mmCIF file of C-alpha atoms and ligand atoms in Angstrom:
data_model
loop_
_atom_site.group_PDB
_atom_site.id
_atom_site.type_symbol
_atom_site.label_atom_id
_atom_site.label_comp_id
_atom_site.label_asym_id
_atom_site.label_seq_id
_atom_site.Cartn_x
_atom_site.Cartn_y
_atom_site.Cartn_z
ATOM 1 C CA UNK U 1 65.705 -289.458 38.136
ATOM 2 C CA UNK U 2 62.499 -289.767 40.398
ATOM 3 C CA UNK U 3 58.866 -289.894 39.174
ATOM 4 C CA UNK U 4 56.920 -287.086 38.071
ATOM 5 C CA UNK U 5 53.661 -286.576 39.697
ATOM 6 C CA UNK U 6 52.308 -287.826 36.657
ATOM 7 C CA UNK U 7 54.312 -290.446 35.718
ATOM 8 C CA UNK U 8 53.961 -291.748 39.085
ATOM 9 C CA UNK U 9 50.411 -291.544 38.998
ATOM 10 C CA UNK U 10 49.848 -293.839 35.653
ATOM 11 C CA UNK U 11 52.243 -296.155 37.036
ATOM 12 C CA UNK U 12 50.574 -296.634 40.172
ATOM 13 C CA UNK U 13 46.739 -297.174 37.408
ATOM 14 C CA UNK U 14 48.943 -299.353 35.628
ATOM 15 C CA UNK U 15 50.311 -301.274 38.842
ATOM 16 C CA UNK U 16 46.991 -301.657 40.522
ATOM 17 C CA UNK U 17 44.160 -301.924 37.125
ATOM 18 C CA UNK U 18 46.391 -303.392 34.474
ATOM 19 C CA UNK U 19 48.071 -301.793 31.106
ATOM 20 C CA UNK U 20 46.823 -298.935 29.552
ATOM 21 C CA UNK U 21 45.517 -298.249 26.662
ATOM 22 C CA UNK U 22 47.146 -295.587 24.435
ATOM 23 C CA UNK U 23 43.890 -293.358 24.136
ATOM 24 C CA UNK U 24 43.754 -293.519 28.219
ATOM 25 C CA UNK U 25 47.667 -292.395 27.981
ATOM 26 C CA UNK U 26 47.173 -289.636 26.079
ATOM 27 C CA UNK U 27 44.114 -288.403 27.464
ATOM 28 C CA UNK U 28 45.981 -288.399 30.976
ATOM 29 C CA UNK U 29 48.894 -286.736 29.675
ATOM 30 C CA UNK U 30 47.073 -284.085 27.643
ATOM 31 C CA UNK U 31 44.504 -283.051 30.180
ATOM 32 C CA UNK U 32 44.695 -284.831 33.625
ATOM 33 C CA UNK U 33 43.000 -281.976 35.602
ATOM 34 C CA UNK U 34 46.096 -281.157 37.757
ATOM 35 C CA UNK U 35 48.965 -282.012 35.392
ATOM 36 C CA UNK U 36 47.613 -282.629 31.876
ATOM 37 C CA UNK U 37 49.967 -280.488 29.081
ATOM 38 C CA UNK U 38 47.188 -278.157 27.855
ATOM 39 C CA UNK U 39 46.006 -277.567 31.745
ATOM 40 C CA UNK U 40 48.605 -275.565 32.875
ATOM 41 C CA UNK U 41 50.419 -274.043 30.238
ATOM 42 C CA UNK U 42 51.047 -272.273 26.554
ATOM 43 C CA UNK U 43 52.366 -274.609 24.389
ATOM 44 C CA UNK U 44 52.794 -271.653 22.067
ATOM 45 C CA UNK U 45 55.610 -269.753 19.981
ATOM 46 C CA UNK U 46 58.965 -269.594 20.019
ATOM 47 C CA UNK U 47 59.634 -270.072 23.585
ATOM 48 C CA UNK U 48 56.875 -273.001 23.931
ATOM 49 C CA UNK U 49 57.287 -276.083 21.832
ATOM 50 C CA UNK U 50 55.445 -275.638 18.453
ATOM 51 C CA UNK U 51 54.188 -272.708 16.064
ATOM 52 C CA UNK U 52 50.649 -272.869 14.547
ATOM 53 C CA UNK U 53 49.425 -271.463 11.197
ATOM 54 C CA UNK U 54 47.618 -268.458 12.994
ATOM 55 C CA UNK U 55 50.939 -267.755 14.982
ATOM 56 C CA UNK U 56 52.885 -268.069 11.529
ATOM 57 C CA UNK U 57 50.931 -265.088 9.685
ATOM 58 C CA UNK U 58 48.052 -263.198 10.396
ATOM 59 C CA UNK U 59 47.152 -263.920 6.363
ATOM 60 C CA UNK U 60 45.706 -267.318 7.845
ATOM 61 C CA UNK U 61 43.566 -265.527 10.231
ATOM 62 C CA UNK U 62 41.959 -263.170 7.844
ATOM 63 C CA UNK U 63 41.676 -265.463 5.285
ATOM 64 C CA UNK U 64 39.486 -267.614 7.380
ATOM 65 C CA UNK U 65 37.175 -264.670 8.192
ATOM 66 C CA UNK U 66 36.939 -264.210 4.304
ATOM 67 C CA UNK U 67 35.985 -267.838 4.399
ATOM 68 C CA UNK U 68 33.452 -266.960 6.665
ATOM 69 C CA UNK U 69 32.085 -264.533 4.778
ATOM 70 C CA UNK U 70 31.624 -266.233 1.659
ATOM 71 C CA UNK U 71 30.183 -268.851 4.178
ATOM 72 C CA UNK U 72 27.448 -266.371 5.352
ATOM 73 C CA UNK U 73 26.584 -265.159 2.379
ATOM 74 C CA UNK U 74 26.027 -268.327 0.619
ATOM 75 C CA UNK U 75 23.464 -269.714 3.334
ATOM 76 C CA UNK U 76 21.469 -266.520 2.919
ATOM 77 C CA UNK U 77 22.966 -263.801 5.344
ATOM 78 C CA UNK U 78 21.343 -265.286 8.511
ATOM 79 C CA UNK U 79 20.990 -262.434 11.289
ATOM 80 C CA UNK U 80 22.513 -264.780 14.256
ATOM 81 C CA UNK U 81 25.912 -266.824 12.968
ATOM 82 C CA UNK U 82 27.729 -268.943 16.028
ATOM 83 C CA UNK U 83 31.132 -268.177 15.313
ATOM 84 C CA UNK U 84 32.375 -271.102 16.843
ATOM 85 C CA UNK U 85 36.277 -272.535 17.119
ATOM 86 C CA UNK U 86 37.626 -275.482 18.746
ATOM 87 C CA UNK U 87 41.149 -274.927 20.555
ATOM 88 C CA UNK U 88 41.581 -271.318 20.065
ATOM 89 C CA UNK U 89 45.236 -271.211 21.077
ATOM 90 C CA UNK U 90 45.913 -267.777 21.847
ATOM 91 C CA UNK U 91 42.779 -266.252 20.456
ATOM 92 C CA UNK U 92 45.188 -265.323 17.268
ATOM 93 C CA UNK U 93 43.216 -266.903 14.441
ATOM 94 C CA UNK U 94 40.038 -265.065 15.456
ATOM 95 C CA UNK U 95 41.040 -262.161 16.411
ATOM 96 C CA UNK U 96 42.394 -261.859 13.177
ATOM 97 C CA UNK U 97 39.251 -263.248 11.464
ATOM 98 C CA UNK U 98 37.269 -260.688 12.922
ATOM 99 C CA UNK U 99 39.073 -257.793 11.919
ATOM 100 C CA UNK U 100 38.975 -258.989 8.273
ATOM 101 C CA UNK U 101 34.876 -259.257 8.695
ATOM 102 C CA UNK U 102 34.725 -256.249 10.162
ATOM 103 C CA UNK U 103 34.460 -255.062 6.231
ATOM 104 C CA UNK U 104 31.131 -256.460 6.175
ATOM 105 C CA UNK U 105 29.054 -254.654 9.106
ATOM 106 C CA UNK U 106 25.729 -256.794 8.496
ATOM 107 C CA UNK U 107 28.055 -259.636 8.879
ATOM 108 C CA UNK U 108 29.924 -258.701 12.111
ATOM 109 C CA UNK U 109 26.865 -257.162 14.245
ATOM 110 C CA UNK U 110 24.958 -261.015 13.567
ATOM 111 C CA UNK U 111 28.430 -262.882 15.092
ATOM 112 C CA UNK U 112 28.114 -264.717 18.254
ATOM 113 C CA UNK U 113 32.074 -265.891 18.998
ATOM 114 C CA UNK U 114 32.342 -269.316 20.711
ATOM 115 C CA UNK U 115 35.011 -270.283 22.092
ATOM 116 C CA UNK U 116 35.495 -274.018 23.157
ATOM 117 C CA UNK U 117 38.589 -273.850 25.330
ATOM 118 C CA UNK U 118 39.979 -276.139 28.432
ATOM 119 C CA UNK U 119 43.083 -274.266 29.093
ATOM 120 C CA UNK U 120 42.735 -271.694 31.637
ATOM 121 C CA UNK U 121 46.216 -269.915 30.371
ATOM 122 C CA UNK U 122 45.161 -270.139 27.151
ATOM 123 C CA UNK U 123 41.809 -268.671 28.214
ATOM 124 C CA UNK U 124 43.737 -265.266 29.411
ATOM 125 C CA UNK U 125 45.038 -264.855 26.319
ATOM 126 C CA UNK U 126 42.455 -265.723 24.441
ATOM 127 C CA UNK U 127 40.474 -262.752 26.854
ATOM 128 C CA UNK U 128 43.861 -260.360 26.321
ATOM 129 C CA UNK U 129 43.109 -260.897 22.251
ATOM 130 C CA UNK U 130 38.979 -261.102 21.946
ATOM 131 C CA UNK U 131 37.807 -259.541 25.657
ATOM 132 C CA UNK U 132 37.323 -256.014 24.565
ATOM 133 C CA UNK U 133 34.408 -257.880 22.451
ATOM 134 C CA UNK U 134 30.802 -258.306 23.976
ATOM 135 C CA UNK U 135 29.953 -260.613 21.845
ATOM 136 C CA UNK U 136 32.490 -263.121 23.170
ATOM 137 C CA UNK U 137 32.223 -266.797 25.570
ATOM 138 C CA UNK U 138 33.963 -269.928 26.338
ATOM 139 C CA UNK U 139 32.358 -273.241 26.914
ATOM 140 C CA UNK U 140 33.965 -276.571 27.976
ATOM 141 C CA UNK U 141 32.904 -278.765 25.080
ATOM 142 C CA UNK U 142 31.016 -278.098 22.039
ATOM 143 C CA UNK U 143 27.734 -279.761 23.863
ATOM 144 C CA UNK U 144 27.168 -275.925 25.892
ATOM 145 C CA UNK U 145 27.272 -273.712 22.283
ATOM 146 C CA UNK U 146 24.156 -272.835 21.632
ATOM 147 C CA UNK U 147 21.829 -273.676 18.570
ATOM 148 C CA UNK U 148 21.856 -271.466 15.383
ATOM 149 C CA UNK U 149 23.565 -271.253 12.278
ATOM 150 C CA UNK U 150 26.802 -272.675 13.324
ATOM 151 C CA UNK U 151 30.124 -271.422 11.530
ATOM 152 C CA UNK U 152 33.022 -273.607 12.698
ATOM 153 C CA UNK U 153 37.062 -273.854 12.982
ATOM 154 C CA UNK U 154 39.008 -276.096 14.338
ATOM 155 C CA UNK U 155 42.590 -276.117 13.696
ATOM 156 C CA UNK U 156 45.355 -278.503 15.011
ATOM 157 C CA UNK U 157 42.470 -279.210 17.158
ATOM 158 C CA UNK U 158 41.513 -283.214 16.224
ATOM 159 C CA UNK U 159 45.009 -284.185 16.334
ATOM 160 C CA UNK U 160 45.320 -283.609 20.054
ATOM 161 C CA UNK U 161 42.410 -286.101 20.349
ATOM 162 C CA UNK U 162 43.138 -289.222 22.291
ATOM 163 C CA UNK U 163 43.834 -291.641 19.494
ATOM 164 C CA UNK U 164 43.070 -295.601 20.003
ATOM 165 C CA UNK U 165 45.792 -297.838 18.366
ATOM 166 C CA UNK U 166 45.974 -301.788 17.710
ATOM 167 C CA UNK U 167 49.170 -303.858 16.131
ATOM 168 C CA UNK U 168 48.764 -306.755 13.887
ATOM 169 C CA UNK U 169 49.659 -310.124 15.574
ATOM 170 C CA UNK U 170 49.411 -313.777 14.257
ATOM 171 C CA UNK U 171 46.158 -314.226 16.047
ATOM 172 C CA UNK U 172 44.732 -310.631 14.923
ATOM 173 C CA UNK U 173 44.227 -306.889 15.886
ATOM 174 C CA UNK U 174 45.441 -306.411 19.812
ATOM 175 C CA UNK U 175 45.063 -303.254 21.085
ATOM 176 C CA UNK U 176 48.139 -301.467 21.706
ATOM 177 C CA UNK U 177 48.982 -300.553 25.803
ATOM 178 C CA UNK U 178 51.070 -298.854 28.371
ATOM 179 C CA UNK U 179 52.599 -300.981 30.640
ATOM 180 C CA UNK U 180 56.070 -300.774 33.015
ATOM 181 C CA UNK U 181 59.083 -303.322 32.146
ATOM 182 C CA UNK U 182 61.322 -304.496 34.556
ATOM 183 C CA UNK U 183 63.591 -301.671 34.767
ATOM 184 C CA UNK U 184 60.519 -300.040 36.074
ATOM 185 C CA UNK U 185 59.920 -297.391 32.572
ATOM 186 C CA UNK U 186 56.666 -297.041 30.471
ATOM 187 C CA UNK U 187 57.319 -299.147 27.312
ATOM 188 C CA UNK U 188 54.402 -300.192 24.875
ATOM 189 C CA UNK U 189 53.038 -303.513 24.608
ATOM 190 C CA UNK U 190 49.589 -305.310 23.611
ATOM 191 C CA UNK U 191 47.036 -306.457 25.373
ATOM 192 C CA UNK U 192 46.934 -310.176 25.786
ATOM 193 C CA UNK U 193 43.538 -310.830 23.433
ATOM 194 C CA UNK U 194 42.895 -309.511 19.915
ATOM 195 C CA UNK U 195 40.080 -307.265 19.297
ATOM 196 C CA UNK U 196 37.260 -309.294 18.419
ATOM 197 C CA UNK U 197 35.407 -308.574 14.940
ATOM 198 C CA UNK U 198 38.008 -305.807 14.662
ATOM 199 C CA UNK U 199 39.090 -306.754 10.784
ATOM 200 C CA UNK U 200 35.737 -306.035 9.812
ATOM 201 C CA UNK U 201 35.988 -302.440 10.647
ATOM 202 C CA UNK U 202 39.526 -301.586 8.672
ATOM 203 C CA UNK U 203 39.258 -300.647 5.065
ATOM 204 C CA UNK U 204 40.295 -303.479 2.776
ATOM 205 C CA UNK U 205 43.389 -302.514 1.901
ATOM 206 C CA UNK U 206 44.582 -302.500 6.054
ATOM 207 C CA UNK U 207 43.555 -306.131 6.380
ATOM 208 C CA UNK U 208 46.767 -307.157 4.260
ATOM 209 C CA UNK U 209 48.948 -305.360 6.449
ATOM 210 C CA UNK U 210 52.246 -306.716 7.889
ATOM 211 C CA UNK U 211 52.600 -308.618 11.292
ATOM 212 C CA UNK U 212 53.743 -305.502 13.375
ATOM 213 C CA UNK U 213 51.342 -303.371 11.933
ATOM 214 C CA UNK U 214 49.854 -300.275 13.930
ATOM 215 C CA UNK U 215 46.344 -299.149 12.850
ATOM 216 C CA UNK U 216 45.205 -296.233 14.738
ATOM 217 C CA UNK U 217 42.066 -294.176 14.995
ATOM 218 C CA UNK U 218 39.900 -291.725 16.800
ATOM 219 C CA UNK U 219 36.434 -292.185 18.101
ATOM 220 C CA UNK U 220 33.824 -290.446 15.360
ATOM 221 C CA UNK U 221 31.692 -288.443 18.338
ATOM 222 C CA UNK U 222 33.655 -285.170 17.927
ATOM 223 C CA UNK U 223 33.563 -285.275 14.179
ATOM 224 C CA UNK U 224 29.698 -285.885 14.514
ATOM 225 C CA UNK U 225 28.890 -283.299 16.549
ATOM 226 C CA UNK U 226 30.136 -280.876 14.969
ATOM 227 C CA UNK U 227 28.120 -282.746 11.538
ATOM 228 C CA UNK U 228 25.303 -283.364 13.707
ATOM 229 C CA UNK U 229 25.156 -279.431 13.875
ATOM 230 C CA UNK U 230 25.922 -277.754 10.943
ATOM 231 C CA UNK U 231 23.100 -280.705 9.453
ATOM 232 C CA UNK U 232 20.564 -279.215 12.011
ATOM 233 C CA UNK U 233 21.020 -276.043 12.522
ATOM 234 C CA UNK U 234 22.635 -275.450 9.190
ATOM 235 C CA UNK U 235 26.301 -273.683 8.380
ATOM 236 C CA UNK U 236 29.823 -275.247 7.826
ATOM 237 C CA UNK U 237 32.606 -276.387 9.883
ATOM 238 C CA UNK U 238 36.316 -276.344 8.747
ATOM 239 C CA UNK U 239 38.467 -278.386 9.935
ATOM 240 C CA UNK U 240 42.737 -278.058 9.104
ATOM 241 C CA UNK U 241 44.903 -280.289 10.492
ATOM 242 C CA UNK U 242 48.376 -282.077 9.631
ATOM 243 C CA UNK U 243 47.506 -285.690 8.718
ATOM 244 C CA UNK U 244 46.565 -288.254 5.571
ATOM 245 C CA UNK U 245 43.905 -288.226 3.202
ATOM 246 C CA UNK U 246 43.266 -291.818 2.908
ATOM 247 C CA UNK U 247 42.768 -294.165 6.203
ATOM 248 C CA UNK U 248 45.935 -296.664 6.159
ATOM 249 C CA UNK U 249 48.244 -298.315 8.539
ATOM 250 C CA UNK U 250 51.179 -296.764 10.374
ATOM 251 C CA UNK U 251 52.262 -295.108 14.087
ATOM 252 C CA UNK U 252 52.007 -291.336 13.503
ATOM 253 C CA UNK U 253 51.633 -291.234 17.827
ATOM 254 C CA UNK U 254 54.445 -288.754 18.499
ATOM 255 C CA UNK U 255 55.693 -286.058 21.236
ATOM 256 C CA UNK U 256 56.921 -282.043 20.431
ATOM 257 C CA UNK U 257 58.755 -280.276 23.242
ATOM 258 C CA UNK U 258 60.895 -277.635 22.292
ATOM 259 C CA UNK U 259 60.038 -277.748 19.130
ATOM 260 C CA UNK U 260 61.803 -281.127 18.444
ATOM 261 C CA UNK U 261 60.226 -284.980 18.489
ATOM 262 C CA UNK U 262 60.583 -286.429 21.909
ATOM 263 C CA UNK U 263 59.911 -289.643 23.194
ATOM 264 C CA UNK U 264 55.939 -290.065 23.911
ATOM 265 C CA UNK U 265 56.659 -291.916 26.918
ATOM 266 C CA UNK U 266 58.834 -289.709 28.524
ATOM 267 C CA UNK U 267 57.843 -286.797 30.750
ATOM 268 C CA UNK U 268 54.014 -287.250 30.765
ATOM 269 C CA UNK U 269 52.098 -284.441 30.696
ATOM 270 C CA UNK U 270 55.954 -282.372 29.623
ATOM 271 C CA UNK U 271 55.182 -282.525 26.292
ATOM 272 C CA UNK U 272 52.720 -282.273 23.738
ATOM 273 C CA UNK U 273 50.959 -286.075 22.372
ATOM 274 C CA UNK U 274 49.378 -285.796 18.573
ATOM 275 C CA UNK U 275 48.482 -288.123 15.716
ATOM 276 C CA UNK U 276 47.548 -287.463 12.635
ATOM 277 C CA UNK U 277 44.544 -286.797 11.194
ATOM 278 C CA UNK U 278 42.531 -289.806 8.933
ATOM 279 C CA UNK U 279 41.176 -287.384 6.702
ATOM 280 C CA UNK U 280 38.939 -289.939 5.035
ATOM 281 C CA UNK U 281 37.418 -290.968 8.324
ATOM 282 C CA UNK U 282 36.654 -287.589 9.268
ATOM 283 C CA UNK U 283 34.780 -287.628 6.086
ATOM 284 C CA UNK U 284 33.342 -291.094 6.250
ATOM 285 C CA UNK U 285 31.835 -290.341 9.590
ATOM 286 C CA UNK U 286 30.098 -286.983 8.540
ATOM 287 C CA UNK U 287 28.848 -288.261 5.378
ATOM 288 C CA UNK U 288 27.066 -291.526 7.392
ATOM 289 C CA UNK U 289 24.971 -288.687 9.319
ATOM 290 C CA UNK U 290 23.403 -286.658 6.207
ATOM 291 C CA UNK U 291 26.210 -283.757 6.378
ATOM 292 C CA UNK U 292 28.177 -282.459 2.615
ATOM 293 C CA UNK U 293 32.045 -282.774 2.534
ATOM 294 C CA UNK U 294 34.073 -281.109 0.680
ATOM 295 C CA UNK U 295 37.596 -281.190 0.236
ATOM 296 C CA UNK U 296 39.852 -282.546 1.553
ATOM 297 C CA UNK U 297 42.716 -280.912 -0.109
ATOM 298 C CA UNK U 298 45.798 -279.719 1.467
ATOM 299 C CA UNK U 299 46.520 -276.302 2.969
ATOM 300 C CA UNK U 300 48.479 -274.757 0.628
ATOM 301 C CA UNK U 301 45.765 -275.532 -2.247
ATOM 302 C CA UNK U 302 43.251 -274.135 0.190
ATOM 303 C CA UNK U 303 45.407 -271.237 0.749
ATOM 304 C CA UNK U 304 46.128 -270.309 -2.303
ATOM 305 C CA UNK U 305 42.587 -270.636 -3.884
ATOM 306 C CA UNK U 306 41.642 -268.316 -1.211
ATOM 307 C CA UNK U 307 43.899 -265.648 -2.430
ATOM 308 C CA UNK U 308 46.975 -265.855 0.116
ATOM 309 C CA UNK U 309 49.703 -264.296 -2.473
ATOM 310 C CA UNK U 310 47.793 -261.457 -3.249
ATOM 311 C CA UNK U 311 47.206 -260.496 0.045
ATOM 312 C CA UNK U 312 51.102 -261.703 0.983
ATOM 313 C CA UNK U 313 52.098 -259.054 -2.266
ATOM 314 C CA UNK U 314 49.050 -256.271 -0.690
ATOM 315 C CA UNK U 315 51.118 -256.396 2.663
ATOM 316 C CA UNK U 316 54.109 -256.543 1.134
ATOM 317 C CA UNK U 317 53.401 -253.645 -1.110
ATOM 318 C CA UNK U 318 53.271 -250.759 2.279
ATOM 319 C CA UNK U 319 56.281 -253.219 4.233
ATOM 320 C CA UNK U 320 59.689 -252.507 4.562
ATOM 321 C CA UNK U 321 62.228 -255.167 2.829
ATOM 322 C CA UNK U 322 63.109 -256.636 6.429
ATOM 323 C CA UNK U 323 59.150 -256.957 7.000
ATOM 324 C CA UNK U 324 58.469 -257.789 3.305
ATOM 325 C CA UNK U 325 60.752 -260.776 3.812
ATOM 326 C CA UNK U 326 58.830 -262.051 6.718
ATOM 327 C CA UNK U 327 56.203 -262.111 5.104
ATOM 328 C CA UNK U 328 57.371 -263.759 2.061
ATOM 329 C CA UNK U 329 59.141 -266.711 4.214
ATOM 330 C CA UNK U 330 55.668 -266.892 6.533
ATOM 331 C CA UNK U 331 53.738 -267.401 2.707
ATOM 332 C CA UNK U 332 56.402 -270.145 2.006
ATOM 333 C CA UNK U 333 55.921 -272.126 5.335
ATOM 334 C CA UNK U 334 51.644 -272.131 5.055
ATOM 335 C CA UNK U 335 51.781 -273.152 1.811
ATOM 336 C CA UNK U 336 55.251 -274.789 0.784
ATOM 337 C CA UNK U 337 55.744 -278.171 1.160
ATOM 338 C CA UNK U 338 59.047 -279.934 2.424
ATOM 339 C CA UNK U 339 61.111 -279.433 5.457
ATOM 340 C CA UNK U 340 59.079 -276.697 7.719
ATOM 341 C CA UNK U 341 56.845 -276.446 5.129
ATOM 342 C CA UNK U 342 53.064 -276.591 6.633
ATOM 343 C CA UNK U 343 51.492 -276.377 2.857
ATOM 344 C CA UNK U 344 51.532 -280.183 1.807
ATOM 345 C CA UNK U 345 51.222 -282.134 5.174
ATOM 346 C CA UNK U 346 48.153 -279.933 6.502
ATOM 347 C CA UNK U 347 44.948 -280.792 4.512
ATOM 348 C CA UNK U 348 41.529 -278.845 4.932
ATOM 349 C CA UNK U 349 38.206 -280.407 4.957
ATOM 350 C CA UNK U 350 34.888 -278.239 5.116
ATOM 351 C CA UNK U 351 31.425 -280.161 6.346
ATOM 352 C CA UNK U 352 28.372 -278.564 5.718
ATOM 353 C CA UNK U 353 24.587 -278.704 5.508
ATOM 354 C CA UNK U 354 23.680 -280.423 3.010
ATOM 355 C CA UNK U 355 22.087 -277.939 0.438
ATOM 356 C CA UNK U 356 25.321 -276.165 0.495
ATOM 357 C CA UNK U 357 27.270 -276.932 -2.854
ATOM 358 C CA UNK U 358 29.724 -274.655 -3.209
ATOM 359 C CA UNK U 359 32.460 -273.966 -0.792
ATOM 360 C CA UNK U 360 35.067 -271.594 -0.847
ATOM 361 C CA UNK U 361 38.593 -272.817 -1.848
ATOM 362 C CA UNK U 362 36.639 -276.738 -1.706
ATOM 363 C CA UNK U 363 34.430 -277.017 -4.238
ATOM 364 C CA UNK U 364 35.508 -278.924 -7.533
ATOM 365 C CA UNK U 365 38.229 -280.882 -5.838
ATOM 366 C CA UNK U 366 38.348 -284.185 -6.803
ATOM 367 C CA UNK U 367 38.244 -286.582 -3.835
ATOM 368 C CA UNK U 368 41.829 -287.773 -3.079
ATOM 369 C CA UNK U 369 42.422 -291.701 -2.668
ATOM 370 C CA UNK U 370 46.468 -291.040 -2.901
ATOM 371 C CA UNK U 371 47.366 -291.151 0.884
ATOM 372 C CA UNK U 372 49.771 -288.419 1.865
HETATM 373 C C1 LIG X 1 47.739 -277.499 19.378
HETATM 374 S S1 LIG X 1 46.720 -276.308 19.956
HETATM 375 C C2 LIG X 1 45.949 -275.456 18.637
HETATM 376 C C3 LIG X 1 45.520 -273.711 19.147
HETATM 377 C C4 LIG X 1 45.199 -272.882 17.799
HETATM 378 N N1 LIG X 1 44.422 -273.643 17.409
HETATM 379 C C5 LIG X 1 46.008 -272.779 16.759
HETATM 380 O O1 LIG X 1 45.895 -273.034 15.763
HETATM 381 O O2 LIG X 1 47.131 -271.339 17.438
HETATM 382 C C6 LIG X 1 45.357 -277.055 20.593
HETATM 383 C C7 LIG X 1 44.248 -276.108 21.481
HETATM 384 O O3 LIG X 1 43.510 -277.251 21.684
HETATM 385 C C8 LIG X 1 43.326 -276.746 22.977
HETATM 386 N N2 LIG X 1 42.480 -278.575 23.579
HETATM 387 C C9 LIG X 1 42.942 -278.939 23.719
HETATM 388 N N3 LIG X 1 42.325 -280.236 23.973
HETATM 389 C C10 LIG X 1 40.941 -279.697 24.395
HETATM 390 C C11 LIG X 1 39.661 -280.259 24.750
HETATM 391 N N4 LIG X 1 39.571 -281.782 24.966
HETATM 392 N N5 LIG X 1 38.536 -279.803 24.343
HETATM 393 C C12 LIG X 1 38.673 -278.491 23.916
HETATM 394 N N6 LIG X 1 40.312 -278.150 23.506
HETATM 395 C C13 LIG X 1 41.348 -278.244 24.142
HETATM 396 C C14 LIG X 1 44.433 -276.595 23.839
HETATM 397 O O4 LIG X 1 44.429 -276.021 25.139
HETATM 398 C C15 LIG X 1 44.825 -275.737 22.216
HETATM 399 O O5 LIG X 1 44.147 -274.102 22.770
#
């Protein structure tokens, strides 16, 4: 089969500059300005590659809207709040959240909505969902969002940020790379030299990982920006994603296309590439600069604490038997475990200004050290 344009470009870069680190491959596949996965398509929904929580049910966005209202009250009901969403998809979550927030007119009037999105196709969908409002603006990065008290959401945003991977060998940890085999195909390899002094950066329990183990990490830059913002400007952020509560070894780099796992090295730019989010490392980075961390907790636990079961019953009371069944299925999907259940695989963490002691859904959660 002939190579796609992005595949040919990646092979050309490898031939001229040498093996390509996993993070660079992931970055090119997702955000190459012409051929990147997140540059030219809407990947969401039944006809797309995957479904996210806001697309499963309106209850998700509504509860996050009420969560934002509780933060607004807790920080003294400021007259201007920047409601920021990173990677807002089709705008469904923000639209549902704003509908729930309308019940509090003083809050609704104080909101400026800021959507951080690089995908022009999804920006169009966000405009269709939210463009009738006069307080919405779009940005390419969080750096462009003006200062001011901030309430920020990031659902399934961190998992698409590029990861580094390192592989344990006899001489130490080597960066994992993509290279070209004798048949001309992209394959995984490792850099010739170990990463200097890498072990010192690892949690103690990962240092003893066996030969062949993989450790992956993301740069702290995005969480640092979020944490700095809420610490200095006031407010809180909610990060929701699939991932683990404790930093650990393991290869979670994966491709998803048409609701199934795919080979991440085949069809670059045609499949979503993701890796689990390390919530312990997010917490450590946010705390290191003086922000307050709340949780993490599983999505199921978080949504139940916010009252999703009561909301589901209220919706079901007004619905036909068929719609009622759909609501029950959505509730199970958002809060339950097992196959297809997002309740245990997804985790939620709050990051806030230092003085905020309590956060709805996340207060009094013991910081779990258990891997999940
Ligand atoms: C997995 S989707 C999640 C969408 C939405 N949050 C939801 O839950 O339905 C990832 C979102 O992040 C956006 N995105 C990906 N990389 C980005 C980047 N580097 N900067 C801003 N947005 C990005 C995508 O276009 C998309 O809107």
